[in-house]
């Protein structure tokens, strides 16, 4: 499964370079809603038990703390706290001196049959950065190293969800 980054391929590189240029010229960064600010990937399917236990184990492995878990008949929602992390090298090159990252995992039923526990799983990674000399947090397009970090997490999630013991 390929991740969806709302600004991919050549357009992502061109967009990143343009954003760096604009930031350098104007000295400011904008708010949310811009392309490339959320890493999103479909992780496949799984039972609610597997999704809940394995997702939390992987998030713990990457030192993300769970802030909220909600489970209804239509949704399993897992959200981490904003993790204060050291900026990646490519973020530092852009003038970033602090970064916050959060992960949200959603699982929704694929079918409505009796006893059905087959759920589609979606991963979203979010990021905020603070620039040297600034106090405000900015939502900006993700750096290649941050994208690779999220890809490592999703690869581990996919592997763990496809293997291991199941509870039915």
Coordinates of N, CA and C in Angstrom, one line a residue:
X1 N 0.8 -1.2 0.0 CA 0.0 0.0 0.0 C 0.9 1.2 0.0
X2 N 0.6 2.2 -0.8 CA 1.4 3.4 -0.9 C 0.8 4.5 -0.1
X3 N 1.7 5.2 0.6 CA 1.2 6.3 1.4 C 0.6 7.4 0.5
X4 N -0.3 8.1 1.1 CA -0.9 9.3 0.4 C -0.3 10.5 1.0
X5 N 0.4 11.3 0.3 CA 0.9 12.5 0.8 C 0.3 13.6 -0.1
X6 N -0.4 14.5 0.4 CA -1.2 15.4 -0.4 C -0.3 16.4 -1.2
X7 N 0.8 15.9 -1.7 CA 1.7 16.7 -2.5 C 2.8 15.8 -2.9
X8 N 2.6 14.9 -3.9 CA 3.6 13.8 -4.1 C 4.4 14.0 -5.3
X9 N 5.4 13.1 -5.4 CA 6.3 13.1 -6.6 C 7.0 14.4 -6.8
X10 N 7.2 14.7 -8.1 CA 7.8 15.9 -8.5 C 7.2 17.2 -7.9
X11 N 5.9 17.2 -7.8 CA 5.1 18.3 -7.3 C 5.5 18.5 -5.8
X12 N 5.8 17.4 -5.1 CA 6.2 17.6 -3.7 C 7.5 18.2 -3.5
X13 N 8.5 17.8 -4.4 CA 9.8 18.4 -4.3 C 9.8 19.8 -4.7
X14 N 9.1 20.1 -5.8 CA 9.0 21.5 -6.3 C 8.2 22.3 -5.2
X15 N 7.2 21.8 -4.6 CA 6.5 22.5 -3.6 C 7.3 22.8 -2.4
X16 N 8.1 21.8 -2.0 CA 9.0 22.0 -0.8 C 10.1 23.0 -1.1
X17 N 10.7 23.0 -2.3 CA 11.7 24.0 -2.7 C 11.0 25.4 -2.7
X18 N 9.8 25.5 -3.3 CA 9.1 26.7 -3.4 C 8.8 27.3 -2.0
X19 N 8.4 26.4 -1.1 CA 8.1 26.8 0.3 C 9.4 27.3 1.0
X20 N 10.5 26.6 0.8 CA 11.7 27.0 1.4 C 12.1 28.4 0.9
X21 N 12.0 28.6 -0.4 CA 12.3 29.9 -1.0 C 11.4 31.0 -0.4
X22 N 10.1 30.7 -0.4 CA 9.1 31.7 0.2 C 9.4 32.0 1.6
X23 N 9.7 31.0 2.4 CA 10.1 31.2 3.8 C 11.3 32.0 4.0
X24 N 12.3 31.8 3.1 CA 13.5 32.5 3.2 C 13.3 34.0 2.8
X25 N 12.5 34.2 1.8 CA 12.3 35.6 1.4 C 11.3 36.3 2.3
X26 N 10.3 35.7 2.8 CA 9.3 36.4 3.6 C 9.5 36.3 5.1
X27 N 10.3 35.3 5.5 CA 10.5 35.1 6.9 C 9.4 34.6 7.7
X28 N 8.3 34.1 7.1 CA 7.2 33.6 7.8 C 6.7 32.3 7.3
X29 N 5.9 31.6 8.1 CA 5.4 30.3 7.7 C 3.9 30.3 8.0
X30 N 3.1 29.6 7.1 CA 1.6 29.7 7.3 C 1.0 28.6 8.1
X31 N -0.3 28.7 8.2 CA -1.1 27.8 9.0 C -1.4 26.5 8.3
X32 N -2.4 25.8 8.8 CA -2.7 24.5 8.3 C -3.5 24.5 7.0
X33 N -3.8 23.3 6.5 CA -4.6 23.1 5.3 C -3.9 23.0 4.0
X34 N -2.5 23.3 4.1 CA -1.8 23.2 2.9 C -1.4 21.8 2.5
X35 N -1.2 21.5 1.3 CA -0.9 20.2 0.8 C 0.5 19.8 1.4
X36 N 0.6 18.5 1.7 CA 1.8 17.9 2.3 C 2.0 18.1 3.7
X37 N 0.9 18.5 4.5 CA 1.1 18.7 5.9 C 0.6 17.6 6.7
X38 N 0.0 16.6 6.1 CA -0.5 15.4 6.8 C 0.0 14.1 6.1
X39 N 0.7 13.2 6.8 CA 1.1 12.0 6.2 C -0.1 11.0 6.4
X40 N -0.6 10.4 5.4 CA -1.8 9.5 5.5 C -1.5 8.3 4.7
X41 N -1.8 7.1 5.4 CA -1.6 5.8 4.7 C -2.7 4.8 5.1
X42 N -3.2 4.1 4.2 CA -4.1 3.0 4.5 C -3.3 1.8 4.9
X43 N -3.6 1.2 6.1 CA -2.8 0.1 6.6 C -3.4 -1.3 6.3
X44 N -4.5 -1.4 5.7 CA -5.1 -2.6 5.4 C -6.3 -2.9 6.3
X45 N -6.5 -4.1 6.7 CA -7.6 -4.4 7.6 C -7.2 -5.3 8.8
X46 N -8.0 -5.3 9.8 CA -7.8 -6.1 10.9 C -8.9 -6.2 11.9
X47 N -8.8 -7.0 12.9 CA -9.8 -7.1 14.0 C -9.6 -5.9 14.9
X48 N -10.7 -5.5 15.6 CA -10.5 -4.4 16.5 C -9.5 -4.7 17.6
X49 N -9.5 -6.0 18.1 CA -8.5 -6.4 19.1 C -7.1 -6.2 18.6
X50 N -6.8 -6.7 17.4 CA -5.5 -6.6 16.8 C -5.1 -5.1 16.6
X51 N -6.0 -4.4 16.0 CA -5.7 -3.0 15.7 C -5.4 -2.2 17.0
X52 N -6.2 -2.4 18.0 CA -6.0 -1.7 19.3 C -4.7 -2.1 20.0
X53 N -4.5 -3.4 20.2 CA -3.3 -3.9 20.9 C -2.0 -3.6 20.1
X54 N -2.0 -4.0 18.9 CA -0.8 -3.9 18.1 C -0.4 -2.4 17.8
X55 N -1.4 -1.6 17.5 CA -1.1 -0.2 17.3 C -0.5 0.5 18.5
X56 N -1.1 0.2 19.7 CA -0.6 0.8 20.9 C 0.8 0.3 21.2
X57 N 1.1 -1.0 20.9 CA 2.5 -1.5 21.1 C 3.5 -0.9 20.2
X58 N 3.1 -0.7 18.9 CA 4.1 0.0 18.0 C 4.3 1.4 18.4
X59 N 3.2 2.1 18.7 CA 3.3 3.5 19.1 C 4.2 3.7 20.3
X60 N 4.1 2.7 21.3 CA 4.9 2.7 22.4 C 6.4 2.5 22.1
X61 N 6.6 1.6 21.1 CA 8.0 1.3 20.6 C 8.6 2.6 20.1
X62 N 7.9 3.4 19.4 CA 8.4 4.7 18.9 C 8.3 5.8 19.9
X63 N 8.0 5.5 21.1 CA 7.9 6.5 22.2 C 6.8 7.5 22.0
X64 N 5.7 7.1 21.5 CA 4.5 8.0 21.4 C 3.6 7.5 22.5
X65 N 3.1 8.5 23.3 CA 2.2 8.2 24.4 C 0.7 8.4 24.0
X66 N -0.1 7.4 24.3 CA -1.5 7.5 23.9 C -2.2 8.5 24.8
X67 N -2.9 9.4 24.1 CA -3.7 10.4 24.8 C -5.2 10.0 24.9
X68 N -5.7 9.4 23.8 CA -7.1 9.1 23.8 C -7.4 7.9 22.9
X69 N -8.2 7.0 23.4 CA -8.7 5.9 22.7 C -10.2 5.9 22.8
X70 N -10.9 5.9 21.7 CA -12.4 5.8 21.7 C -12.8 4.6 20.8
X71 N -13.7 3.8 21.3 CA -14.2 2.7 20.6 C -15.7 2.6 20.6
X72 N -16.3 2.7 19.4 CA -17.7 2.6 19.2 C -18.0 1.5 18.2
X73 N -19.2 1.2 17.9 CA -19.5 0.2 16.9 C -19.1 0.6 15.5
X74 N -18.9 1.9 15.3 CA -18.5 2.4 13.9 C -17.0 3.0 13.8
X75 N -16.3 3.0 15.0 CA -15.0 3.6 14.9 C -14.1 3.2 16.1
X76 N -12.9 2.9 15.8 CA -11.8 2.8 16.8 C -10.9 4.0 16.5
X77 N -10.7 4.8 17.5 CA -9.9 6.0 17.3 C -8.8 6.0 18.3
X78 N -7.5 6.1 17.9 CA -6.4 6.1 18.8 C -5.6 7.4 18.4
X79 N -5.4 8.2 19.4 CA -4.7 9.5 19.2 C -3.5 9.6 20.2
X80 N -2.3 10.0 19.8 CA -1.2 10.2 20.7 C -1.2 11.6 21.1
X81 N -0.4 11.8 22.2 CA -0.1 13.2 22.6 C 0.9 13.8 21.6
X82 N 1.0 15.1 21.5 CA 2.0 15.7 20.7 C 3.3 15.4 21.3
X83 N 4.2 14.7 20.5 CA 5.5 14.3 21.0 C 6.5 15.4 20.7
X84 N 7.2 15.9 21.7 CA 8.2 16.8 21.5 C 9.5 16.1 21.1
X85 N 9.9 16.4 19.9 CA 11.1 15.6 19.4 C 12.1 16.6 18.8
X86 N 13.4 16.1 18.7 CA 14.4 16.8 18.2 C 14.2 16.9 16.6
X87 N 14.4 18.0 16.0 CA 14.2 18.1 14.6 C 15.1 17.2 13.8
X88 N 14.7 16.7 12.7 CA 15.5 16.0 11.7 C 16.5 16.9 11.1
X89 N 17.6 16.4 10.5 CA 18.6 17.2 9.9 C 18.1 18.1 8.8
X90 N 17.2 17.5 8.0 CA 16.6 18.4 6.9 C 15.7 19.5 7.4
X91 N 15.1 19.3 8.6 CA 14.3 20.4 9.2 C 15.3 21.4 9.8
X92 N 16.3 21.0 10.4 CA 17.3 21.9 10.9 C 17.9 22.8 9.8
X93 N 18.1 22.2 8.7 CA 18.6 23.0 7.5 C 17.6 24.1 7.1
X94 N 16.3 23.9 7.4 CA 15.3 24.9 7.1 C 15.1 25.9 8.3
X95 N 15.9 25.8 9.3 CA 15.8 26.8 10.4 C 14.9 26.3 11.5
X96 N 14.5 25.0 11.5 CA 13.6 24.5 12.6 C 14.5 24.2 13.8
X97 N 14.0 24.6 15.0 CA 14.7 24.3 16.2 C 13.9 23.5 17.2
X98 N 12.6 23.2 16.9 CA 11.8 22.4 17.8 C 10.7 21.8 16.9
X99 N 10.3 20.6 17.3 CA 9.2 19.9 16.5 C 8.3 19.1 17.4
X100 N 7.0 19.1 17.0 CA 6.0 18.3 17.7 C 5.4 17.4 16.7
X101 N 5.1 16.1 17.0 CA 4.5 15.2 16.1 C 3.4 14.4 16.8
X102 N 2.3 14.1 16.1 CA 1.2 13.4 16.7 C 0.7 12.4 15.6
X103 N 0.2 11.3 16.1 CA -0.3 10.2 15.3 C -1.7 9.9 15.6
X104 N -2.6 9.7 14.6 CA -4.0 9.3 14.8 C -4.2 8.0 13.9
X105 N -4.8 7.0 14.6 CA -5.1 5.8 13.9 C -6.6 5.6 14.0
X106 N -7.3 5.4 12.8 CA -8.7 5.2 12.8 C -9.0 3.8 12.2
X107 N -10.0 3.1 12.7 CA -10.4 1.9 12.1 C -11.9 1.9 12.0
X108 N -12.4 1.6 10.8 CA -13.9 1.6 10.6 C -14.3 0.3 10.0
X109 N -15.5 -0.2 10.3 CA -15.9 -1.5 9.8 C -16.0 -1.5 8.2
X110 N -15.6 -2.7 7.7 CA -15.7 -2.9 6.2 C -17.0 -3.4 5.9
X111 N -17.6 -4.2 6.8 CA -18.9 -4.8 6.5 C -19.8 -4.7 7.7
X112 N -21.1 -5.0 7.4 CA -22.1 -4.9 8.5 C -22.7 -6.3 8.9
X113 N -22.0 -7.4 8.4 CA -22.6 -8.7 8.7 C -22.5 -9.1 10.2
X114 N -23.3 -10.0 10.6 CA -23.3 -10.5 11.9 C -22.0 -11.1 12.3
X115 N -21.4 -10.7 13.4 CA -20.1 -11.2 13.8 C -19.0 -10.7 13.0
X116 N -19.2 -9.7 12.1 CA -18.1 -9.2 11.3 C -17.2 -8.3 12.2
X117 N -15.9 -8.6 12.1 CA -14.9 -7.8 12.8 C -13.8 -7.5 11.8
X118 N -14.1 -7.0 10.7 CA -13.1 -6.7 9.7 C -13.1 -5.2 9.4
X119 N -12.0 -4.5 9.8 CA -12.0 -3.1 9.8 C -10.9 -2.5 9.0
X120 N -11.2 -1.5 8.2 CA -10.2 -0.7 7.5 C -9.4 0.2 8.4
X121 N -8.1 0.3 8.2 CA -7.3 1.0 9.2 C -6.6 2.2 8.4
X122 N -6.6 3.3 9.0 CA -6.0 4.5 8.4 C -5.1 5.2 9.4
X123 N -3.9 5.5 9.0 CA -2.9 6.2 9.8 C -2.7 7.6 9.3
X124 N -2.6 8.5 10.2 CA -2.3 9.9 9.9 C -1.3 10.4 10.9
X125 N -0.2 11.1 10.3 CA 0.8 11.7 11.0 C 0.8 13.2 10.8
X126 N 0.9 13.9 11.9 CA 0.8 15.4 11.9 C 2.1 15.9 12.5
X127 N 2.4 17.2 12.2 CA 3.7 17.8 12.6 C 3.5 19.3 12.7
X128 N 4.2 19.8 13.7 CA 4.3 21.3 13.9 C 5.8 21.6 14.1
X129 N 6.2 22.7 13.7 CA 7.6 23.1 13.9 C 7.7 24.5 14.4
X130 N 8.8 24.8 15.1 CA 9.1 26.2 15.6 C 10.4 26.5 15.0
X131 N 10.5 27.7 14.5 CA 11.8 28.2 13.9 C 12.6 29.0 14.9
X132 N 14.0 29.0 14.6 CA 14.9 29.7 15.5 C 14.5 31.1 15.6
X133 N 14.5 31.6 16.9 CA 14.1 33.0 17.1 C 12.6 33.2 17.2
X134 N 11.8 32.2 17.0 CA 10.3 32.3 17.0 C 9.7 31.6 18.2
X135 N 8.5 32.0 18.5 CA 7.8 31.3 19.6 C 6.6 30.6 19.1
X136 N 6.1 30.8 17.9 CA 4.9 30.2 17.4 C 5.2 28.9 16.7
X137 N 4.2 28.0 16.8 CA 4.3 26.7 16.1 C 3.6 26.9 14.7
X138 N 4.3 26.2 13.7 CA 3.8 26.4 12.4 C 3.5 25.0 11.8
X139 N 2.5 24.9 11.0 CA 2.2 23.6 10.3 C 2.7 23.8 8.8
X140 N 3.7 23.1 8.5 CA 4.4 23.3 7.2 C 4.5 21.9 6.5
X141 N 4.7 21.9 5.2 CA 4.9 20.6 4.5 C 6.0 19.8 5.2
X142 N 5.8 18.5 5.2 CA 6.7 17.6 5.9 C 8.0 17.4 5.1
X143 N 9.1 17.3 5.9 CA 10.4 17.0 5.3 C 10.5 15.6 4.9
X144 N 11.4 15.3 4.0 CA 11.6 13.9 3.5 C 12.0 13.0 4.7
X145 N 12.8 13.5 5.7 CA 13.2 12.6 6.8 C 12.0 12.3 7.7
X146 N 11.1 13.3 7.9 CA 9.9 13.1 8.7 C 9.0 12.0 8.0
X147 N 8.9 12.2 6.7 CA 8.1 11.2 5.9 C 8.6 9.8 6.1
X148 N 10.0 9.7 6.0 CA 10.6 8.4 6.2 C 10.3 7.8 7.6
X149 N 10.3 8.7 8.6 CA 10.0 8.3 10.0 C 8.6 7.7 10.1
X150 N 7.6 8.4 9.5 CA 6.2 7.9 9.5 C 6.1 6.6 8.7
X151 N 6.9 6.5 7.6 CA 6.9 5.3 6.8 C 7.4 4.1 7.6
X152 N 8.4 4.3 8.4 CA 8.9 3.3 9.3 C 7.9 2.8 10.2
X153 N 7.1 3.7 10.8 CA 6.1 3.3 11.7 C 5.0 2.6 11.0
X154 N 4.5 3.1 9.8 CA 3.4 2.4 9.1 C 3.9 1.0 8.6
X155 N 5.1 0.9 8.2 CA 5.6 -0.4 7.8 C 5.6 -1.4 9.0
X156 N 6.0 -1.0 10.2 CA 5.9 -1.9 11.3 C 4.5 -2.2 11.7
X157 N 3.6 -1.2 11.6 CA 2.2 -1.5 11.9 C 1.6 -2.5 10.9
X158 N 1.9 -2.3 9.6 CA 1.4 -3.3 8.6 C 1.9 -4.7 8.9
X159 N 3.2 -4.8 9.2 CA 3.8 -6.1 9.4 C 3.2 -6.8 10.6
X160 N 3.0 -6.0 11.7 CA 2.5 -6.6 12.9 C 1.0 -6.9 12.8
X161 N 0.3 -6.2 12.0 CA -1.2 -6.4 11.8 C -1.4 -7.7 10.9
X162 N -0.4 -8.0 10.1 CA -0.5 -9.1 9.2 C -0.1 -10.4 9.8
X163 N 0.6 -10.3 10.9 CA 1.2 -11.5 11.6 C 0.8 -11.6 13.0
X164 N 1.1 -12.7 13.6 CA 0.8 -12.9 15.0 C -0.5 -13.6 15.3
X165 N -0.7 -13.7 16.6 CA -2.0 -14.4 17.0 C -3.2 -13.4 16.9
X166 N -4.3 -14.0 16.7 CA -5.5 -13.3 16.5 C -6.5 -13.7 17.6
X167 N -7.3 -12.7 18.1 CA -8.3 -13.0 19.0 C -9.7 -12.8 18.3
X168 N -10.5 -13.8 18.3 CA -11.8 -13.7 17.5 C -12.9 -13.7 18.5

